[in-house]
Amino acid sequence: MSDLIQSVLKCDEKIDLRHFASELRITGQQYFLRNDIVRAFSDYCTNQEKPSDFYQSSYLGKLILYTQEIILENESLCMIIRPKIASQEIFRILEDLTVEPMTVQELLDLRDRLVNHHHPHDGDVLELDFAPFYDYSPTIRDPKNIGKGVQFLNRYLSSKLFQDQQQTLELLYEFLSLHQYNGLQLLINQRIKNRRELSQKVKEALSFVGDRPPEEPFENFRFDLQILGFEPGWGNTAGRVRDTLEILDELIDSPNDAVLESFISRIPMIFRIVLVSVHGWFGQEGVLGRPDTGGQVVYVLDQARSLEKQLQEEFNLAGLDTLGVYPKVIVLSRLIPNADGTRCNERLEKIHGTDNGWILRVPFREQNPNMTQNWISRFEIWPYLETYAIDAEKELLAEFQGKPDLIVGNYSDGNLVAFLLARRLKVTQCNIAHALEKSKYLFSNLYWQDLDSQYHFSLQFTADLIAMNAANFIVSSTYQEIVGTPDSVGQYESYACFTMPDLYHVVNGIELFSPKFNVVPPGVNEAVYFPYTRTEERIPSNRERLEELLFTLDDPAQVFGKLEDPNKQILFSVARLDRIKNLTGLAECFGRSPELQERCNLILVAGKLRTEESTDTEEISEMQKLYGIIEQYNLYNKIRWLGVRLSKSDSGELYRVIGDHKGIFVQPALFEAFGLTILEAMVSGLPTFATQFGGPLEIIQDKVNGFYINPTNLEETAEKLLDFVTKHEQNPHYWDEISQRAIERVYTTYTWKIHTTRLLSLSKIYGFWNYTSKENREDMLRYLEALFYLVYKPRAQALLAEHRDR
Ligand code: UDP
Ligand code: LCN
């Protein structure tokens, strides 16, 4: 990159650079983010009447293309350049155009100076650096492969492991001896005394099962195998036992990574799983659409169901179900005594559609009844989590009658609790972020001191650093959640280097190239969300009731607005009334376009209608804004705003009714980490227009099975919608083609079956890796504990004191 800067400086373009810098200076702004830079440069090119290809063909244009941030200070200009995904270079360009590379430390000091929080005379600020702890593990080289951690790890591990055949065998032998379920020995017993015997007995067992009919049940020859040294877990029939033993035999004789993966994936290692989801209203009915309760709840419940099912299938194939081995999945959430009509005040609730899936709710301790009796915003719950983890541990041990095999955290709070639990119980920890707030709120770290009274980011970001580094593996829904796109920084990437002025500097917050990262997208509940064309599975009375609710019902308690002409093309959206979900942006786009209003109706489903129903300031302000837009553009006869909380099955049918009317789904979020509503709409068969900022960019293939929109560009969004409406009018098959491809996209790529198969295989392989490499992460975990006790805990206690005074 410095070559590119040098090229700029060696030619006439240095004059442009100087001019451009002075134009930036004139604005009076000091800190420029990517959008500002691109806009300012394009204005500069226009004002200077540069040729139209200046952006692409000049060195300066290319440099600007890679520049993420510019900071002006006195006479110098600091450029933060992202030459490729997940890397950063920093330069200072002085007034005389000399260029100096800058260190991360210098950059963080500069940022502190910018907000007047740099006090070098008072000593240094705490510097956090996790890089040294990643020395223990291999790192991926090509950024393209980030997020494919397990494949990489498996290949690496295999090549290392298989260099020494004796050692491999020894490890396999030890590993296979470990497995038990409630005192029932699995896989091999003490009759196989060492690695040599393992290899030999596998061959004997193979010849024994090879002589039996493949379909013969395992019970028939269980005790013959036991004498040879083999216990249950290899298969439910002679054929399946033979297949599994053959894989092991191949692993012993001619090991390779694919064989290792298929063998480990078959071994019954995971029986009990905890999914931690603390904040929000966690329930199965009447909770969606409330503040802090959205996709995460849907995701965790569907995941729990699917994990149980997948494990049952696995145990069945392994021949364990007949021996009383069954999976148990617990969603750990908080018990909210004042439950506002939900079941969140119940300790235990069975998860629908499971045999042994439960929601276990543990209350926050009575440290402050005013707070702990009620729902608490996710931004406020930090002081209660440590004691919560201690109490939850006891309850989990009692419920499981033992330790879980895997702990999955969800969101910053759940991940912190997962860390505390995994540390105490010595269990594999998996992190799932759903949404990292750091990149959602612009400058949230730089101005944390101004925002802390409302958002407590100092606690949240510290919790994030602890949990993401502690986790054995991290599951993300998309690639860009980890490292963004060529233009934008990823959510995890934003933790790599940042300042929390006066609190700490993070110089290496997370190793993005670590194989701990794995992209495993979620699915959609196929029993609830399915194509509108499957009429035989739909219930006509529900369809009629929802049809009425959507188009004609005149009930001010549930609906606002009356459609003058219900036959117009429908634009449909479902979301919570969060600012970032931007339903108001969609209404504004509709309001500003007379042509859209002429040809379409807008139907919005949001949890609520009335400001009195909410205590959440953001939600109230979004409602007020929506009323304001309806009034301003006089949309009363063109819009329907449904303030209803739908049951799961109604929510599925709602999309299908929109499909019956050949409607369009629009997801206008300013940023969407993933976006489950997009999957729901697509699998229902709705042509979907979704934000280009975030996960939808990976779900949808633009113009193939859906469309991208830039929700900050209202005119362009309106044009794209109108273009579709026109094409649909001109070509009767257009809507159907997009609809069909949307359905196919979900079924081929976004199912829970694909997700849980992958998740379980990951959990086992990371478990095996931890075991065989005797991965020594104790140094890192100790460092993280210090961070927890010395930074997190005092701040959490201060917040608790504040809560007590409220
Ligand atoms: N949802 C709902 N009612 C509402 C708002 C949302 O049932 O009033 C559901 C929606 O169908 C989806 C989930 O909540 O299943 C929202 O998930 P998404 O990932 O789109 O967004 P999040 O709310 O998690 O940011
Ligand atoms: C949180 C979000 O903001 C959504 O984008 C995701 O779809 C949801 O969680 C489930 O992961």
mmCIF file with all atom_site columns, C-alpha atoms and ligand atoms in Angstrom, residues 287-290 292-299 302 434-435 440 522 524 529 573-578 580-581 583 605-608 642-648 650-652 654-655 665 667 669 671-681, ligand 1:
data_model
loop_
_atom_site.group_PDB
_atom_site.id
_atom_site.type_symbol
_atom_site.label_atom_id
_atom_site.label_alt_id
_atom_site.label_comp_id
_atom_site.label_asym_id
_atom_site.label_entity_id
_atom_site.label_seq_id
_atom_site.pdbx_PDB_ins_code
_atom_site.Cartn_x
_atom_site.Cartn_y
_atom_site.Cartn_z
_atom_site.occupancy
_atom_site.B_iso_or_equiv
_atom_site.pdbx_formal_charge
_atom_site.auth_seq_id
_atom_site.auth_comp_id
_atom_site.auth_asym_id
_atom_site.auth_atom_id
_atom_site.pdbx_PDB_model_num
ATOM   1  C CA  . VAL A 1 287 ? -42.957 -12.639 23.052 1.00 0.00 ? 287 VAL A CA  1
ATOM   2  C CA  . LEU A 1 288 ? -41.821 -11.784 19.544 1.00 0.00 ? 288 LEU A CA  1
ATOM   3  C CA  . GLY A 1 289 ? -41.829 -8.162  18.541 1.00 0.00 ? 289 GLY A CA  1
ATOM   4  C CA  . ARG A 1 290 ? -41.102 -6.951  22.094 1.00 0.00 ? 290 ARG A CA  1
ATOM   5  C CA  . ASP A 1 292 ? -34.883 -7.171  22.739 1.00 0.00 ? 292 ASP A CA  1
ATOM   6  C CA  . THR A 1 293 ? -36.876 -10.187 21.639 1.00 0.00 ? 293 THR A CA  1
ATOM   7  C CA  . GLY A 1 294 ? -36.725 -11.089 18.001 1.00 0.00 ? 294 GLY A CA  1
ATOM   8  C CA  . GLY A 1 295 ? -34.759 -13.392 15.788 1.00 0.00 ? 295 GLY A CA  1
ATOM   9  C CA  . GLN A 1 296 ? -32.491 -14.706 18.517 1.00 0.00 ? 296 GLN A CA  1
ATOM   10 C CA  . VAL A 1 297 ? -35.418 -16.391 20.246 1.00 0.00 ? 297 VAL A CA  1
ATOM   11 C CA  . VAL A 1 298 ? -36.644 -17.873 16.973 1.00 0.00 ? 298 VAL A CA  1
ATOM   12 C CA  . TYR A 1 299 ? -33.130 -19.045 16.149 1.00 0.00 ? 299 TYR A CA  1
ATOM   13 C CA  . ASP A 1 302 ? -35.474 -23.825 16.221 1.00 0.00 ? 302 ASP A CA  1
ATOM   14 C CA  . HIS A 1 434 ? -26.370 -12.699 16.428 1.00 0.00 ? 434 HIS A CA  1
ATOM   15 C CA  . ALA A 1 435 ? -25.517 -9.024  16.464 1.00 0.00 ? 435 ALA A CA  1
ATOM   16 C CA  . LYS A 1 440 ? -24.332 -1.134  14.992 1.00 0.00 ? 440 LYS A CA  1
ATOM   17 C CA  . PRO A 1 522 ? -29.318 -20.749 10.424 1.00 0.00 ? 522 PRO A CA  1
ATOM   18 C CA  . VAL A 1 524 ? -36.060 -21.630 8.873  1.00 0.00 ? 524 VAL A CA  1
ATOM   19 C CA  . TYR A 1 529 ? -42.853 -21.326 6.884  1.00 0.00 ? 529 TYR A CA  1
ATOM   20 C CA  . SER A 1 573 ? -42.711 -5.879  5.864  1.00 0.00 ? 573 SER A CA  1
ATOM   21 C CA  . VAL A 1 574 ? -42.441 -7.406  9.361  1.00 0.00 ? 574 VAL A CA  1
ATOM   22 C CA  . ALA A 1 575 ? -40.114 -6.149  12.083 1.00 0.00 ? 575 ALA A CA  1
ATOM   23 C CA  . ARG A 1 576 ? -39.804 -4.829  15.589 1.00 0.00 ? 576 ARG A CA  1
ATOM   24 C CA  . LEU A 1 577 ? -40.030 -1.070  15.863 1.00 0.00 ? 577 LEU A CA  1
ATOM   25 C CA  . ASP A 1 578 ? -36.284 -0.582  16.355 1.00 0.00 ? 578 ASP A CA  1
ATOM   26 C CA  . ILE A 1 580 ? -32.197 0.130   12.957 1.00 0.00 ? 580 ILE A CA  1
ATOM   27 C CA  . LYS A 1 581 ? -35.012 -2.001  11.464 1.00 0.00 ? 581 LYS A CA  1
ATOM   28 C CA  . LEU A 1 583 ? -39.748 0.474   9.037  1.00 0.00 ? 583 LEU A CA  1
ATOM   29 C CA  . VAL A 1 605 ? -46.521 -5.734  10.786 1.00 0.00 ? 605 VAL A CA  1
ATOM   30 C CA  . ALA A 1 606 ? -44.924 -4.454  13.971 1.00 0.00 ? 606 ALA A CA  1
ATOM   31 C CA  . GLY A 1 607 ? -45.531 -5.608  17.516 1.00 0.00 ? 607 GLY A CA  1
ATOM   32 C CA  . LYS A 1 608 ? -47.406 -2.538  18.661 1.00 0.00 ? 608 LYS A CA  1
ATOM   33 C CA  . LEU A 1 642 ? -50.779 -3.988  12.150 1.00 0.00 ? 642 LEU A CA  1
ATOM   34 C CA  . GLY A 1 643 ? -49.833 -3.691  15.808 1.00 0.00 ? 643 GLY A CA  1
ATOM   35 C CA  . VAL A 1 644 ? -50.260 -7.356  16.558 1.00 0.00 ? 644 VAL A CA  1
ATOM   36 C CA  . ARG A 1 645 ? -48.205 -10.108 18.100 1.00 0.00 ? 645 ARG A CA  1
ATOM   37 C CA  . LEU A 1 646 ? -48.930 -13.142 16.009 1.00 0.00 ? 646 LEU A CA  1
ATOM   38 C CA  . SER A 1 647 ? -48.713 -16.759 16.985 1.00 0.00 ? 647 SER A CA  1
ATOM   39 C CA  . LYS A 1 648 ? -46.034 -18.723 15.162 1.00 0.00 ? 648 LYS A CA  1
ATOM   40 C CA  . ASP A 1 650 ? -50.248 -17.183 12.018 1.00 0.00 ? 650 ASP A CA  1
ATOM   41 C CA  . SER A 1 651 ? -46.951 -15.555 11.214 1.00 0.00 ? 651 SER A CA  1
ATOM   42 C CA  . GLY A 1 652 ? -46.225 -18.299 8.644  1.00 0.00 ? 652 GLY A CA  1
ATOM   43 C CA  . LEU A 1 654 ? -49.423 -14.273 6.899  1.00 0.00 ? 654 LEU A CA  1
ATOM   44 C CA  . TYR A 1 655 ? -46.524 -14.471 4.446  1.00 0.00 ? 655 TYR A CA  1
ATOM   45 C CA  . PHE A 1 665 ? -41.513 -8.440  0.863  1.00 0.00 ? 665 PHE A CA  1
ATOM   46 C CA  . GLN A 1 667 ? -36.638 -5.573  4.497  1.00 0.00 ? 667 GLN A CA  1
ATOM   47 C CA  . ALA A 1 669 ? -32.990 -2.286  7.842  1.00 0.00 ? 669 ALA A CA  1
ATOM   48 C CA  . PHE A 1 671 ? -28.060 -2.832  9.059  1.00 0.00 ? 671 PHE A CA  1
ATOM   49 C CA  . GLU A 1 672 ? -29.097 -6.452  9.447  1.00 0.00 ? 672 GLU A CA  1
ATOM   50 C CA  . ALA A 1 673 ? -26.739 -8.981  10.967 1.00 0.00 ? 673 ALA A CA  1
ATOM   51 C CA  . PHE A 1 674 ? -28.516 -11.867 9.266  1.00 0.00 ? 674 PHE A CA  1
ATOM   52 C CA  . GLY A 1 675 ? -32.287 -11.398 8.902  1.00 0.00 ? 675 GLY A CA  1
ATOM   53 C CA  . LEU A 1 676 ? -34.552 -14.364 9.552  1.00 0.00 ? 676 LEU A CA  1
ATOM   54 C CA  . THR A 1 677 ? -37.591 -12.594 8.120  1.00 0.00 ? 677 THR A CA  1
ATOM   55 C CA  . ILE A 1 678 ? -35.823 -12.709 4.761  1.00 0.00 ? 678 ILE A CA  1
ATOM   56 C CA  . LEU A 1 679 ? -35.627 -16.502 4.888  1.00 0.00 ? 679 LEU A CA  1
ATOM   57 C CA  . GLU A 1 680 ? -39.240 -16.680 6.052  1.00 0.00 ? 680 GLU A CA  1
ATOM   58 C CA  . ALA A 1 681 ? -40.432 -14.487 3.191  1.00 0.00 ? 681 ALA A CA  1
HETATM 59 N N1  . UDP B 2 .   ? -41.336 -11.306 14.402 1.00 0.00 ? 1   UDP B N1  1
HETATM 60 C C1  . UDP B 2 .   ? -42.621 -11.554 14.761 1.00 0.00 ? 1   UDP B C1  1
HETATM 61 N N2  . UDP B 2 .   ? -43.416 -10.508 15.074 1.00 0.00 ? 1   UDP B N2  1
HETATM 62 C C2  . UDP B 2 .   ? -42.998 -9.221  15.043 1.00 0.00 ? 1   UDP B C2  1
HETATM 63 C C3  . UDP B 2 .   ? -41.672 -8.975  14.671 1.00 0.00 ? 1   UDP B C3  1
HETATM 64 C C4  . UDP B 2 .   ? -40.853 -10.047 14.364 1.00 0.00 ? 1   UDP B C4  1
HETATM 65 O O1  . UDP B 2 .   ? -43.053 -12.709 14.794 1.00 0.00 ? 1   UDP B O1  1
HETATM 66 O O2  . UDP B 2 .   ? -43.764 -8.314  15.339 1.00 0.00 ? 1   UDP B O2  1
HETATM 67 C C5  . UDP B 2 .   ? -40.428 -12.459 14.115 1.00 0.00 ? 1   UDP B C5  1
HETATM 68 C C6  . UDP B 2 .   ? -40.070 -12.646 12.656 1.00 0.00 ? 1   UDP B C6  1
HETATM 69 O O3  . UDP B 2 .   ? -41.019 -13.450 11.996 1.00 0.00 ? 1   UDP B O3  1
HETATM 70 C C7  . UDP B 2 .   ? -38.693 -13.301 12.769 1.00 0.00 ? 1   UDP B C7  1
HETATM 71 C C8  . UDP B 2 .   ? -38.102 -12.681 14.006 1.00 0.00 ? 1   UDP B C8  1
HETATM 72 O O4  . UDP B 2 .   ? -39.194 -12.205 14.773 1.00 0.00 ? 1   UDP B O4  1
HETATM 73 O O5  . UDP B 2 .   ? -38.828 -14.698 12.970 1.00 0.00 ? 1   UDP B O5  1
HETATM 74 C C9  . UDP B 2 .   ? -37.160 -11.529 13.667 1.00 0.00 ? 1   UDP B C9  1
HETATM 75 O O6  . UDP B 2 .   ? -35.919 -12.037 13.279 1.00 0.00 ? 1   UDP B O6  1
HETATM 76 P P1  . UDP B 2 .   ? -34.844 -11.248 12.415 1.00 0.00 ? 1   UDP B P1  1
HETATM 77 O O7  . UDP B 2 .   ? -33.671 -12.108 12.339 1.00 0.00 ? 1   UDP B O7  1
HETATM 78 O O8  . UDP B 2 .   ? -35.440 -10.849 11.112 1.00 0.00 ? 1   UDP B O8  1
HETATM 79 O O9  . UDP B 2 .   ? -34.550 -9.898  13.203 1.00 0.00 ? 1   UDP B O9  1
HETATM 80 P P2  . UDP B 2 .   ? -34.162 -9.575  14.725 1.00 0.00 ? 1   UDP B P2  1
HETATM 81 O O10 . UDP B 2 .   ? -35.452 -9.175  15.372 1.00 0.00 ? 1   UDP B O10 1
HETATM 82 O O11 . UDP B 2 .   ? -33.554 -10.750 15.346 1.00 0.00 ? 1   UDP B O11 1
HETATM 83 O O12 . UDP B 2 .   ? -33.189 -8.457  14.648 1.00 0.00 ? 1   UDP B O12 1
#
